[in-house]
Coordinates of C-alpha atoms in Angstrom, one line a residue:
X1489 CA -27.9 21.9 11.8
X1490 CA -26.5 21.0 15.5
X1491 CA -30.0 21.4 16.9
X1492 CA -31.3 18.6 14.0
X1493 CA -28.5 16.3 15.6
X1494 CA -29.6 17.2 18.9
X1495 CA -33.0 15.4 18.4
X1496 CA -32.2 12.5 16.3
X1497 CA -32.4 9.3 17.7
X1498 CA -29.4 8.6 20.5
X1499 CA -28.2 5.4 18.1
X1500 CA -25.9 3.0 19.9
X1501 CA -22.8 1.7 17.2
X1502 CA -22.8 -1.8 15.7
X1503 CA -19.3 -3.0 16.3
X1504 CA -17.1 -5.6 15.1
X1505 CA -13.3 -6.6 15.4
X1506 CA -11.6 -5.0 12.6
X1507 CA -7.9 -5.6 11.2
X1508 CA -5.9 -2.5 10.6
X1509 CA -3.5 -2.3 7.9
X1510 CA -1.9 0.7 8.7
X1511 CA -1.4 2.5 12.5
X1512 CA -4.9 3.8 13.3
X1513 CA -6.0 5.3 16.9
X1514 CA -8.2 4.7 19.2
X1515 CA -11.1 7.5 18.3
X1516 CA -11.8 7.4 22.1
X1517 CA -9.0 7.1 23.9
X1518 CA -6.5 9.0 21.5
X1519 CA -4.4 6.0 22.1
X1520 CA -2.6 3.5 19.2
X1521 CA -4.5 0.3 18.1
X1522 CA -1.7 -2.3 18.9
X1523 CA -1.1 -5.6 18.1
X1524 CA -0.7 -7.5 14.0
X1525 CA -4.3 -8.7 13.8
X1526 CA -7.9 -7.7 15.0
X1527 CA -5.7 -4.9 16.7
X1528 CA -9.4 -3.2 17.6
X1529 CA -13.1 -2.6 16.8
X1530 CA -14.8 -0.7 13.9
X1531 CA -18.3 0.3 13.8
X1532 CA -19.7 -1.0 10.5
X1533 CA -22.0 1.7 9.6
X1534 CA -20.0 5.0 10.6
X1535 CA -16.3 3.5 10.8
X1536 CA -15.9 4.5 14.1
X1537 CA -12.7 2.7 15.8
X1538 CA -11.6 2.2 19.0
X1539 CA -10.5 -0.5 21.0
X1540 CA -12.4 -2.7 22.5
X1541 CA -12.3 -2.2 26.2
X1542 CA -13.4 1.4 25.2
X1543 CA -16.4 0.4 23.1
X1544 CA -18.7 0.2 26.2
X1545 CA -17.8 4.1 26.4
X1546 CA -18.6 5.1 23.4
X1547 CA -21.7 7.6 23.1
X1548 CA -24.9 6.7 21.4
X1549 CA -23.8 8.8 18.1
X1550 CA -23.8 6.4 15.6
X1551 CA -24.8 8.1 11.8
X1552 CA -25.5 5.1 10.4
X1553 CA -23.2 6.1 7.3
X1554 CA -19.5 6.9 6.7
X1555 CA -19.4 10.4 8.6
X1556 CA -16.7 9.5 10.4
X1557 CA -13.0 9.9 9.4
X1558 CA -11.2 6.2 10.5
X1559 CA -9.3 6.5 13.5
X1560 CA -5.8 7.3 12.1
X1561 CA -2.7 9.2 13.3
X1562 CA -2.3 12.5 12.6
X1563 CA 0.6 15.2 12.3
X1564 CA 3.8 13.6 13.9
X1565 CA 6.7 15.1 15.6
X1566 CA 10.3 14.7 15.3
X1567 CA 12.5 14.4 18.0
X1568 CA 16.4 15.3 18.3
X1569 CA 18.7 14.3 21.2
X1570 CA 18.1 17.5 23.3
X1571 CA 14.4 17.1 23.3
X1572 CA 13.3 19.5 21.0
X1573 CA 10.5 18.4 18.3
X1574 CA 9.2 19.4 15.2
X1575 CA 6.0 19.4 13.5
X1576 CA 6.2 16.7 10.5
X1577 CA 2.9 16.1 8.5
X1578 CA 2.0 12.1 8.5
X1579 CA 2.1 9.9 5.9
X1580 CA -0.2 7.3 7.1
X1581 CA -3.4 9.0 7.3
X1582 CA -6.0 11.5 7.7
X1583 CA -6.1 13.8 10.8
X1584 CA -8.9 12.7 13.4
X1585 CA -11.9 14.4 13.7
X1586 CA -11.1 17.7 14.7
X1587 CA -14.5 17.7 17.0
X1588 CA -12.5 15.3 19.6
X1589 CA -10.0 16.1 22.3
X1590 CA -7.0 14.6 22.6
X1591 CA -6.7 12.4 25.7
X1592 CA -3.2 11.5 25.9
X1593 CA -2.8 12.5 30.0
X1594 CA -6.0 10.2 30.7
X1595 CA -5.5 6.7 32.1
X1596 CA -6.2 4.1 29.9
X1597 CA -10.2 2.7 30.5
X1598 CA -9.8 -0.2 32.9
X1599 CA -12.0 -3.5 32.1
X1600 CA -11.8 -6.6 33.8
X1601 CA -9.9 -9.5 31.9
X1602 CA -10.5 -12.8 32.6
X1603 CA -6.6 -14.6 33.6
X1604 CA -5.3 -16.5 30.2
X1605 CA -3.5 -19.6 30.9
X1606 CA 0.2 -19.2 30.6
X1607 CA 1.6 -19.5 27.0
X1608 CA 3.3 -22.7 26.6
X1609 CA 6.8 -23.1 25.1
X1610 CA 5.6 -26.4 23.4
X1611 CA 2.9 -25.4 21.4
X1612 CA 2.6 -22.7 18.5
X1613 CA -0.2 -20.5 18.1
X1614 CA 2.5 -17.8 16.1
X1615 CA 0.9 -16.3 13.0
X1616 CA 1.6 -18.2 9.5
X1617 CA 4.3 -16.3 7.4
X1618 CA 2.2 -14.1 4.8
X1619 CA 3.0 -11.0 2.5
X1620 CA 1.2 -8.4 4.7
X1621 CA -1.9 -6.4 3.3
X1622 CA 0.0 -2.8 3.3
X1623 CA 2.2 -4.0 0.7
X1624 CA 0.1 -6.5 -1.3
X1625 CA 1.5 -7.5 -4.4
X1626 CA -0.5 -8.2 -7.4
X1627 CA -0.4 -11.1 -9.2
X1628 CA 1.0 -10.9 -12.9
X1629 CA -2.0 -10.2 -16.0
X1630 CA 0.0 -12.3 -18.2
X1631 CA -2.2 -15.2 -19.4
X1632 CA -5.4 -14.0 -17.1
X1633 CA -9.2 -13.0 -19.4
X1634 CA -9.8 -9.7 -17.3
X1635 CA -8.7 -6.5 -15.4
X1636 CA -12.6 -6.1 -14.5
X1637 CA -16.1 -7.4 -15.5
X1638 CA -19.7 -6.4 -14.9
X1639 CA -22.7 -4.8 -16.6
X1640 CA -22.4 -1.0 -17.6
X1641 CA -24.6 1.3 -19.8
X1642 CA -23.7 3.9 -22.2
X1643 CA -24.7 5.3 -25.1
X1644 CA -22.5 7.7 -27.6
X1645 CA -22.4 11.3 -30.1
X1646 CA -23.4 9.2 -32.8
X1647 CA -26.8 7.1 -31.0
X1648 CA -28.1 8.7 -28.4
X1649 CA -29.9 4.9 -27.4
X1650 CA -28.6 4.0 -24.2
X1651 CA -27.5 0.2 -24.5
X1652 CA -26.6 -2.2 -21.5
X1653 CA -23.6 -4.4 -22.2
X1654 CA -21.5 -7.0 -20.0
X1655 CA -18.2 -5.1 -20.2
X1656 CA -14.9 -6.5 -19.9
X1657 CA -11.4 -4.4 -19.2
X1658 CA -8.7 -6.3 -19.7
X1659 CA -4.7 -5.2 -20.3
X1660 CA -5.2 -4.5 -24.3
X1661 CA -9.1 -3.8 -24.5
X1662 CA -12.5 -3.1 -23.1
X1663 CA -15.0 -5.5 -24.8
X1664 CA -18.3 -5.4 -24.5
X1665 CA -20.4 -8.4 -24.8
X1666 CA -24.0 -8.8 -25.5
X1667 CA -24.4 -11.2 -22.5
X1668 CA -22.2 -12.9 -19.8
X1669 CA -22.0 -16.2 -21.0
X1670 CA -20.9 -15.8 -24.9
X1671 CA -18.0 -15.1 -26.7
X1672 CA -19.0 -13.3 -29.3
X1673 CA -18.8 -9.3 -28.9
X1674 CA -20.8 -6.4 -29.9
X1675 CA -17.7 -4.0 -29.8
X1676 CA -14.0 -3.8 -28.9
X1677 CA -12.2 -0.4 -28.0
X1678 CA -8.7 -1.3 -27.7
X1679 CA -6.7 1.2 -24.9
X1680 CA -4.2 2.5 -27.6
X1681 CA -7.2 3.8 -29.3
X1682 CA -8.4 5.9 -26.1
X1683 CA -7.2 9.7 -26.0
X1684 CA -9.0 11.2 -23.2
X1685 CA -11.4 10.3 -20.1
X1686 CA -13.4 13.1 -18.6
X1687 CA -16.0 13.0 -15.6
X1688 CA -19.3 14.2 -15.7
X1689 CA -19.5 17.2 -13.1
X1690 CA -22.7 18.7 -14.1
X1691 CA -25.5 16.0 -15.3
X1692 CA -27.2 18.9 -16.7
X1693 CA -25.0 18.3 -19.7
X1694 CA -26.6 14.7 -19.6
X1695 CA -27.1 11.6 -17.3
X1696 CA -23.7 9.8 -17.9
X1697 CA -20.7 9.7 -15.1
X1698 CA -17.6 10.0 -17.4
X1699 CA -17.0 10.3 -21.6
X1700 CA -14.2 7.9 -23.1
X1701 CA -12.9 9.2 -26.2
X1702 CA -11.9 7.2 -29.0
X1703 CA -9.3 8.5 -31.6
X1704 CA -11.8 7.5 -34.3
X1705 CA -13.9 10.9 -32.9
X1706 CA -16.6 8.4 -30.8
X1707 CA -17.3 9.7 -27.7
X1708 CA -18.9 7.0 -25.0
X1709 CA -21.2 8.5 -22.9
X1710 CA -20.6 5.5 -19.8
X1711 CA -23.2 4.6 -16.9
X1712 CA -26.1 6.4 -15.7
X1713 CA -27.4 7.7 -12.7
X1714 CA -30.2 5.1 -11.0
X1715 CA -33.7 6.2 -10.1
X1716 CA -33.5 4.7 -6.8
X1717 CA -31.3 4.3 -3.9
X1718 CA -30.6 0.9 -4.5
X1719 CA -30.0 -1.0 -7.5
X1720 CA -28.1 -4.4 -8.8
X1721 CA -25.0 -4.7 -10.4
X1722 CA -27.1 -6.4 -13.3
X1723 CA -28.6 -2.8 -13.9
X1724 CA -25.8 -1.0 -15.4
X1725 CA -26.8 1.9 -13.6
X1726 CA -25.6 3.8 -10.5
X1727 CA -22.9 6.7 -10.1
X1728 CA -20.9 4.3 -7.9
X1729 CA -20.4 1.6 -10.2
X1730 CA -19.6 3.7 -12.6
X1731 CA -17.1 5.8 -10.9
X1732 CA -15.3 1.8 -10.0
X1733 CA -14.8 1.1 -13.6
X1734 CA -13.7 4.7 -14.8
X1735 CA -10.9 4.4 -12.1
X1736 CA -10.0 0.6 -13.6
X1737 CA -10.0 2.2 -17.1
X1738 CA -8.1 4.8 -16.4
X1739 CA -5.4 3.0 -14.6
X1740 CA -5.7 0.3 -17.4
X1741 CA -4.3 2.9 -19.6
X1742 CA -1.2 4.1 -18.0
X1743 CA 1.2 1.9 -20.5
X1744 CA -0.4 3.2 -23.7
X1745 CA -0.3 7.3 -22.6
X1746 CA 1.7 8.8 -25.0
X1747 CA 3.3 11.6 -23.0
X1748 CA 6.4 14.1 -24.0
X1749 CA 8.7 15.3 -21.1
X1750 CA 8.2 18.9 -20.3
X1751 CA 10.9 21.0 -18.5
X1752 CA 10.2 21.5 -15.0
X1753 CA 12.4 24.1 -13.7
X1754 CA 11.2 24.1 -10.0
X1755 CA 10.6 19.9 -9.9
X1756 CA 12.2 18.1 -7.1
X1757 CA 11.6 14.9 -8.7
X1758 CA 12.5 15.4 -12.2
X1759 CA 16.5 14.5 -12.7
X1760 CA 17.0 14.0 -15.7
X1761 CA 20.2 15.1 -18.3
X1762 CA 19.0 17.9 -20.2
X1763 CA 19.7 16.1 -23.9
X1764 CA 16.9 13.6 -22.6
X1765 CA 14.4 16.7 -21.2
X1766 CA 12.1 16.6 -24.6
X1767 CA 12.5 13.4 -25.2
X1768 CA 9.0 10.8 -24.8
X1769 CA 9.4 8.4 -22.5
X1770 CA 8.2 5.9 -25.1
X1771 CA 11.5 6.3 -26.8
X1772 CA 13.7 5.0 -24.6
X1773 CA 11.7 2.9 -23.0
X1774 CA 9.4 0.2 -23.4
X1775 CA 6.5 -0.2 -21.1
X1776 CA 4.6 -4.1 -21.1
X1777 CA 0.9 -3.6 -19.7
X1778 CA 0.5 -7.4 -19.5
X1779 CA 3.9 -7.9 -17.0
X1780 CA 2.7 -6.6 -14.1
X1781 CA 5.0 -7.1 -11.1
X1782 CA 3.2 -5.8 -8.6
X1783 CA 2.9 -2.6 -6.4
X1784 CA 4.8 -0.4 -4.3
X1785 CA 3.7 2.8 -2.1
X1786 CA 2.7 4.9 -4.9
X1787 CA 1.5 3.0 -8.0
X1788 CA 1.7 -0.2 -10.2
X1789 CA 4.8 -1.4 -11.3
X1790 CA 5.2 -3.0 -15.0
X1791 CA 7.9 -4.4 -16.5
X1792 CA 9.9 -2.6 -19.2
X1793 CA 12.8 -2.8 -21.9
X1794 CA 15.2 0.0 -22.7
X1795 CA 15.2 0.0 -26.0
X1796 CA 18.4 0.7 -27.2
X1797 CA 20.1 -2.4 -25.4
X1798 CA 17.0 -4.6 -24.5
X1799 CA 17.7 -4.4 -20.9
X1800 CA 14.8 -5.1 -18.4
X1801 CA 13.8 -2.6 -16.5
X1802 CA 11.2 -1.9 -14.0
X1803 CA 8.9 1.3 -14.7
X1804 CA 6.9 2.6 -11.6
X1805 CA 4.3 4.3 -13.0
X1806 CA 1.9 7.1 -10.9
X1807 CA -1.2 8.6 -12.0
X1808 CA -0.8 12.2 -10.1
X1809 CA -4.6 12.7 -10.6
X1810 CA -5.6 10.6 -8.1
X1811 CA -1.9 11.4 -5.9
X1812 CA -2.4 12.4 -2.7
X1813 CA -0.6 15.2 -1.4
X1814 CA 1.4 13.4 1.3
X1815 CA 2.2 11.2 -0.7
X1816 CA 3.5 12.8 -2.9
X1817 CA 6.1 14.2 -0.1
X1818 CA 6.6 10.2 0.2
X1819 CA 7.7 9.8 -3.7
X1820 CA 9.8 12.5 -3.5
X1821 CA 11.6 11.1 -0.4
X1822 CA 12.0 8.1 -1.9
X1823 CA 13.4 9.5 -5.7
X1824 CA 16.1 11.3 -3.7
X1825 CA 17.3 8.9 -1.4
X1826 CA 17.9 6.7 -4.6
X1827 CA 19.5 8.9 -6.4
X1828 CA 22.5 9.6 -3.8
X1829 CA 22.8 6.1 -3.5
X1830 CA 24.9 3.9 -5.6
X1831 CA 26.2 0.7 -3.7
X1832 CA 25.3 -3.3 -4.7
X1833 CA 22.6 -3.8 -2.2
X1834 CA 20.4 -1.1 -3.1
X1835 CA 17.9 -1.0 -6.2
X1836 CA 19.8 0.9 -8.9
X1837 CA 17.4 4.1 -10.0
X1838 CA 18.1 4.7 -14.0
X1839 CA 16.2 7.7 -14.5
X1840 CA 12.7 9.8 -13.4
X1841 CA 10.1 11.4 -15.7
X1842 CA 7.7 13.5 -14.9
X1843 CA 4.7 15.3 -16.5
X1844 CA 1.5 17.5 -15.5
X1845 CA -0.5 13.9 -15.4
X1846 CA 2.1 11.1 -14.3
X1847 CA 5.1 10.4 -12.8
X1848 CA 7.6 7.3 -14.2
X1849 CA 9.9 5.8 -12.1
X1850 CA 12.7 4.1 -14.1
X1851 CA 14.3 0.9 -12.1
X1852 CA 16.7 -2.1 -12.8
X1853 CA 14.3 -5.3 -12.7
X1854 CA 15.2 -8.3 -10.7
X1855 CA 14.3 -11.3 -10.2
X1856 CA 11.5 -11.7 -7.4
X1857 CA 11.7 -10.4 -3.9
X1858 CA 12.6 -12.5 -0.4
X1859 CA 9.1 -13.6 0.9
X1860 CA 8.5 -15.2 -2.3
X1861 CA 11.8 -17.5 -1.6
X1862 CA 10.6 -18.2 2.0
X1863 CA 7.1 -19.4 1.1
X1864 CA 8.2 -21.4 -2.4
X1865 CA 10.7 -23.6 -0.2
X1866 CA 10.3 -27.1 0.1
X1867 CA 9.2 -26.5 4.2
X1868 CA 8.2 -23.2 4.2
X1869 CA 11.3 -21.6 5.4
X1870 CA 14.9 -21.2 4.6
X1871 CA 18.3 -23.2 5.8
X1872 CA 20.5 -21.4 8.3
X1873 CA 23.2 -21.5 5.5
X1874 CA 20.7 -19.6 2.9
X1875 CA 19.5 -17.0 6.0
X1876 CA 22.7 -16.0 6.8
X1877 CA 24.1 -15.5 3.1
X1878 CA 21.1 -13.2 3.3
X1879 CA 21.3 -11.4 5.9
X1880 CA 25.1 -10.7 5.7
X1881 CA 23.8 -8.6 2.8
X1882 CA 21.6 -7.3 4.1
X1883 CA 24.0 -6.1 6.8
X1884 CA 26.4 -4.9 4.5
X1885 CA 23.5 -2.4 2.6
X1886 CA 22.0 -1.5 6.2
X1887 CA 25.8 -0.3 7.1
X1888 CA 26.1 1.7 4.1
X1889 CA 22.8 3.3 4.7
X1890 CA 23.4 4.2 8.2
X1891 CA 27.1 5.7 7.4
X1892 CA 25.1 8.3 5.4
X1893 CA 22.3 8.9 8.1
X1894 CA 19.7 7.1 6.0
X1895 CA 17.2 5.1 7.8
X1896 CA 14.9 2.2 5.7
X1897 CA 12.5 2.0 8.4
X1898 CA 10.3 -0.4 6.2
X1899 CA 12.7 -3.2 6.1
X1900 CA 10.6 -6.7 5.6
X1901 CA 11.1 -9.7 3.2
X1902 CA 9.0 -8.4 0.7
X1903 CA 11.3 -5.2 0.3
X1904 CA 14.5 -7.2 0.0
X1905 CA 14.8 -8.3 -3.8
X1906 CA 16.6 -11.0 -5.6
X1907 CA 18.8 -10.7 -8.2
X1908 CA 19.1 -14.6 -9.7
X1909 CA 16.5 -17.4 -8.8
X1910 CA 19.5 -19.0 -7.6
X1911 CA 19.5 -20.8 -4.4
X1912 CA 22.4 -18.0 -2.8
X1913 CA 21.0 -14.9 -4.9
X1914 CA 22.7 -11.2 -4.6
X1915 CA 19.9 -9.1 -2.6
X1916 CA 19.0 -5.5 -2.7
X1917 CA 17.2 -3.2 -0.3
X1918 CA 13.9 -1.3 -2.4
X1919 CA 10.9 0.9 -1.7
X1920 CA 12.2 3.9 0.5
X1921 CA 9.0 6.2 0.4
X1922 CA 9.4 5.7 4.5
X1923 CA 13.1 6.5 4.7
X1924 CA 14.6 8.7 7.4
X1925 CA 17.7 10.8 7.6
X1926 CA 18.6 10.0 11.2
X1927 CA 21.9 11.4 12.9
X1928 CA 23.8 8.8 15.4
X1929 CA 22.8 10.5 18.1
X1930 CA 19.0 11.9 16.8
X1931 CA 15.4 10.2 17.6
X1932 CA 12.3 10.8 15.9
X1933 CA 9.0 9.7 16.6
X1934 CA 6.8 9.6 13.3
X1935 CA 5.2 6.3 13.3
X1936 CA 6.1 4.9 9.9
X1937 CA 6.5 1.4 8.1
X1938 CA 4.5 -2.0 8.7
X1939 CA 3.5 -2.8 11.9
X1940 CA 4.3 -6.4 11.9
X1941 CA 8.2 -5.3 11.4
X1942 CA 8.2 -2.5 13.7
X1943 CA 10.1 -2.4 16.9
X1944 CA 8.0 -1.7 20.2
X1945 CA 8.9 1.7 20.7
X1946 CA 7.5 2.5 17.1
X1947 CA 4.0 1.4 17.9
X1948 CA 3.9 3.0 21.6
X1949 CA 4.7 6.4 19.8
X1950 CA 8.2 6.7 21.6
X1951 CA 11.2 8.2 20.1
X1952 CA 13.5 5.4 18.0
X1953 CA 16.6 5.8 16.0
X1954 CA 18.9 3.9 13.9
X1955 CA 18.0 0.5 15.9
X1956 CA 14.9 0.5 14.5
X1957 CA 16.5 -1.5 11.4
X1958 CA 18.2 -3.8 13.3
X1959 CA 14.7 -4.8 15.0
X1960 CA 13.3 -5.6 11.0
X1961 CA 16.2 -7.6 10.4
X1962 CA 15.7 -9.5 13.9
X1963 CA 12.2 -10.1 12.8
X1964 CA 13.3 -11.5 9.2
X1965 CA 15.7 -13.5 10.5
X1966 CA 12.9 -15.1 12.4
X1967 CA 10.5 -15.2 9.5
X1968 CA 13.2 -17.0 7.8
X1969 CA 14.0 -19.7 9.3
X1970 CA 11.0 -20.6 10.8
X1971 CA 8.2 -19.7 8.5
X1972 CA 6.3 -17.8 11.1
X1973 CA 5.7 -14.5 12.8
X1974 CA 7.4 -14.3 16.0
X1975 CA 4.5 -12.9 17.7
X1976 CA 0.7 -14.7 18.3
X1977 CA -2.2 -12.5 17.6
X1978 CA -4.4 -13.6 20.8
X1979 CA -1.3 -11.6 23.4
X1980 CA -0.3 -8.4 23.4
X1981 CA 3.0 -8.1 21.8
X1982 CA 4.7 -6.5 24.6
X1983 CA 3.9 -9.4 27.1
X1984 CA 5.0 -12.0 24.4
X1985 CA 8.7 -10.0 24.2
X1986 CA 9.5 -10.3 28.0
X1987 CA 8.2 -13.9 27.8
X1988 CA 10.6 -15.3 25.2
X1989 CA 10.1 -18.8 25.7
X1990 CA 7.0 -19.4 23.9
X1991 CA 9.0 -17.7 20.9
X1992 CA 10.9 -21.0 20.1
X1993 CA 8.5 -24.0 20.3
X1994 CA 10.3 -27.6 19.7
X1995 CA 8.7 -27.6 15.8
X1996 CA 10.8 -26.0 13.9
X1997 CA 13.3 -24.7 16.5
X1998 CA 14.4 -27.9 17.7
X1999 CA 16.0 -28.7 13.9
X2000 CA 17.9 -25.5 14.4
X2001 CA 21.2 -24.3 16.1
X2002 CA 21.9 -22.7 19.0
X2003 CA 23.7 -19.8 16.8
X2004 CA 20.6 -19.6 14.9
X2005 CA 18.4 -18.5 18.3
X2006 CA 21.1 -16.1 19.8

């Protein structure tokens, strides 16, 4: 097999400036791609990354298909005060390709950079205010036609015709329509009516990609393998297209799974009182497919009643199927964090349900979170008077965390959540899957949270403790009352730091006071 790579064609990589959502390396270098935006180069066949002032080293290797595992971090270390470390694995990604050397001793790859005309404090080029792609939130279902749409094939146990339909998946139903421009339908299999999904692992048994079955005993056989290496979406066929709309369906169906607890004797996620251990979820609470309100670290959040007292709840729900394993180490940080937490500026965690298939993470339901009042304000950013009610808060939960050794280490607008629509709303801190139990005098080093938050050391890999928050709320506070990022993306964010000038341009800092820039 080496030999055959040997002799293939030396094949130089296409590359193109890529923006990383979450801390990748330098596949080259071993080095952190740094920056908010365009932090490097990815080559669009293979995936390789690196930075750019590497690329022109980079052998002639290209596969011309995704070989390559994306330049990510790999195990992390902890770090007390007397220096020792720890092996911890990562959260953020896959390990690197274990063919390439680390090259942390070498010097970085020196290019010549043409001088940049000094930033000017009158101008700025800071990047728009914007809920960042690591934590995207989705928008609500209510009122929208469709989860998904395209053209699909199947045929079932009881006509073996395979039929093309224009599907649609939407929170109630999967409806398939004779064409794309009608509304009339040749069938409709509502989600409460699905009991089971199952892949296709041997097309011996047939040339289908997954089964749905229907409680009424009909089994769709769905999509089809095509007889050529390309086809069109029009076609129906190809494994996949198929495999896109089985993992649609089966997140679809989350709300309507019907599950009873089951006691887990050695769980470290399940908490819950022993009166409640065989009781169905679907009891006590109730789960709303259509109310959406968006998603966290580890699944899609819907909006819920308890149905004893009609209180609204939040319901995080996590298909463990498709869980990865660290992950999984991040939910269960997270789960019990929250539950040795009870103070006003934290979420309030009701209860946690597990089973063999899903995980259900019972929360009280606010109101919206803190980006969404930035960007809905009349300018685009809040008064000093709102920003310091805020903060204050803010403070207050951050000074409760720390006095238990609890680090957020995610802390960002989007993870600070309202209580009232009011224009002075109670806040509280959410979403600790990358939580750390720091001591006052401990470091770590794992690189964790979202990069447009974090403080320098964070991204250069250095050791950081409790300070870390304080940098997040630093950068809110600036987000807050200006409406911007403090940071450009066409400088490195180092340079921009020691040069704080540029930070404050007349428009909007000139409307606001001195206090407000200290």
């Amino acid at each position: 097999m080496e030999d055959e790579f040997r002799k293939r064609i030396k094949v130089p990589h296409t590359f193109i400036v890529h923006n990383y959502t979450r801390p990748t390396k330098c596949m080259l270098c071993n080095k952190l791609l740094k920056g908010l935006f365009r932090q490097g180069v990815q080559c669009k066949d293979c995936k390789f990354n690196c930075h750019k002032k590497c690329s022109e080293k980079v052998a002639r290797n290209c596969l011309g298909e995704d070989n390559w595992v994306p330049g990510a971090i790999g195990s992390t270390q902890s770090i007390d005060s007397n220096g020792d470390t720890s092996d911890q694995s990562s959260t953020l990604s896959e390990e690197l390709d274990p063919t390439k050397q680390p090259q942390d001793n070498e010097e970085d790859v020196e290019e010549y950079i043409p001088l940049k005309p000094a930033i000017s404090p009158t101008t700025s080029s800071n990047i728009p205010l914007m809920r960042v792609v690591q934590s995207v939130k989705h928008t609500k279902r209510t009122g929208s036609k469709f989860i998904r749409q395209g053209w699909m094939v199947h045929y079932t146990n009881r006509d073996n015709q395979r039929k093309r339909h224009f599907w649609q998946l939407d929170p109630n139903a999967i409806t398939l329509f004779p064409n794309d421009n009608t509304n009339r339908y040749y069938k409709e299999i509502t989600l409460s009516d699905v009991s089971s999904m199952e892949m296709n692992d041997d097309m011996a048994n047939g040339n289908y990609v997954f089964e749905l079955h229907v409680s009424t005993g009909t089994i769709f056989y769905v999509g089809a393998l095509a007889e050529t290496d390309i086809t069109s979406a029009e076609s129906g066929m190809g494994k996949e297209q198929a495999e896109y709309w089985e993992s649609a369906i089966r997140q679809a169906l989350i709300p309507f799974t019907n599950v009873r607890m089951e006691k887990k004797e050695e769980s470290e996620v399940v908490k819950v009182e022993k009166k409640e251990e065989k009781e169905d979820i679907s009891k006590l609470y109730q789960i709303c497919p259509d109310d959406v309100l968006g998603s966290g670290q580890f699944g899609i959040v819907y909006g819920g009643k308890h149905r004893k007292s009609g209180r609204d709840v939040a319901i995080k729900v996590i298909d463990k199927m498709r869980f990865p394993t660290k992950q999984e180490a991040q939910l269960k940080n997270e789960v019990s964090i929250l539950h040795n937490i009870n103070n006003p500026g934290v979420v309030n965690l009701e209860h946690t349900f597990e089973t063999p298939e899903r995980i259900f993470v019972v929360m009280e339901k606010l109101k919206g979170d803190m980006l969404e009042m930035i960007l809905s304000s009349p300018k685009g950013r809040l008064t000093e008077r709102i920003t310091k009610f805020l903060i204050s808060q803010i403070l207050a939960a951050l000074r409760h965390l720390h006095n238990k050794s609890i680090v957020h280490c995610d802390l960002k607008p989007e993870n600070v959540l309202l209580s009232s629509e009011t224009p002075f709303p109670q806040v509280k801190l959410c979403d600790f899957g990358f939580a750390r139990i720091i001591g006052e005098k401990s470091f770590r080093r794992s690189v964790v949270g979202t990069p447009a938050y974090l403080a320098p050391e964070v991204l250069k890999n250095r050791g950081y403790n409790r300070s870390l928050d304080m940098w997040s709320v630093g950068v809110i506070i600036y987000v807050s009352l200006s409406g911007t990022f403090p940071f450009n993306e066409d400088e490195e964010i180092s340079d921009q730091i020691q040069n704080a000038a540029f930070m404050y341009p007349p428009s909007p800092w000139n409307e606001i006071s001195r206090d407000g820039t200290i």
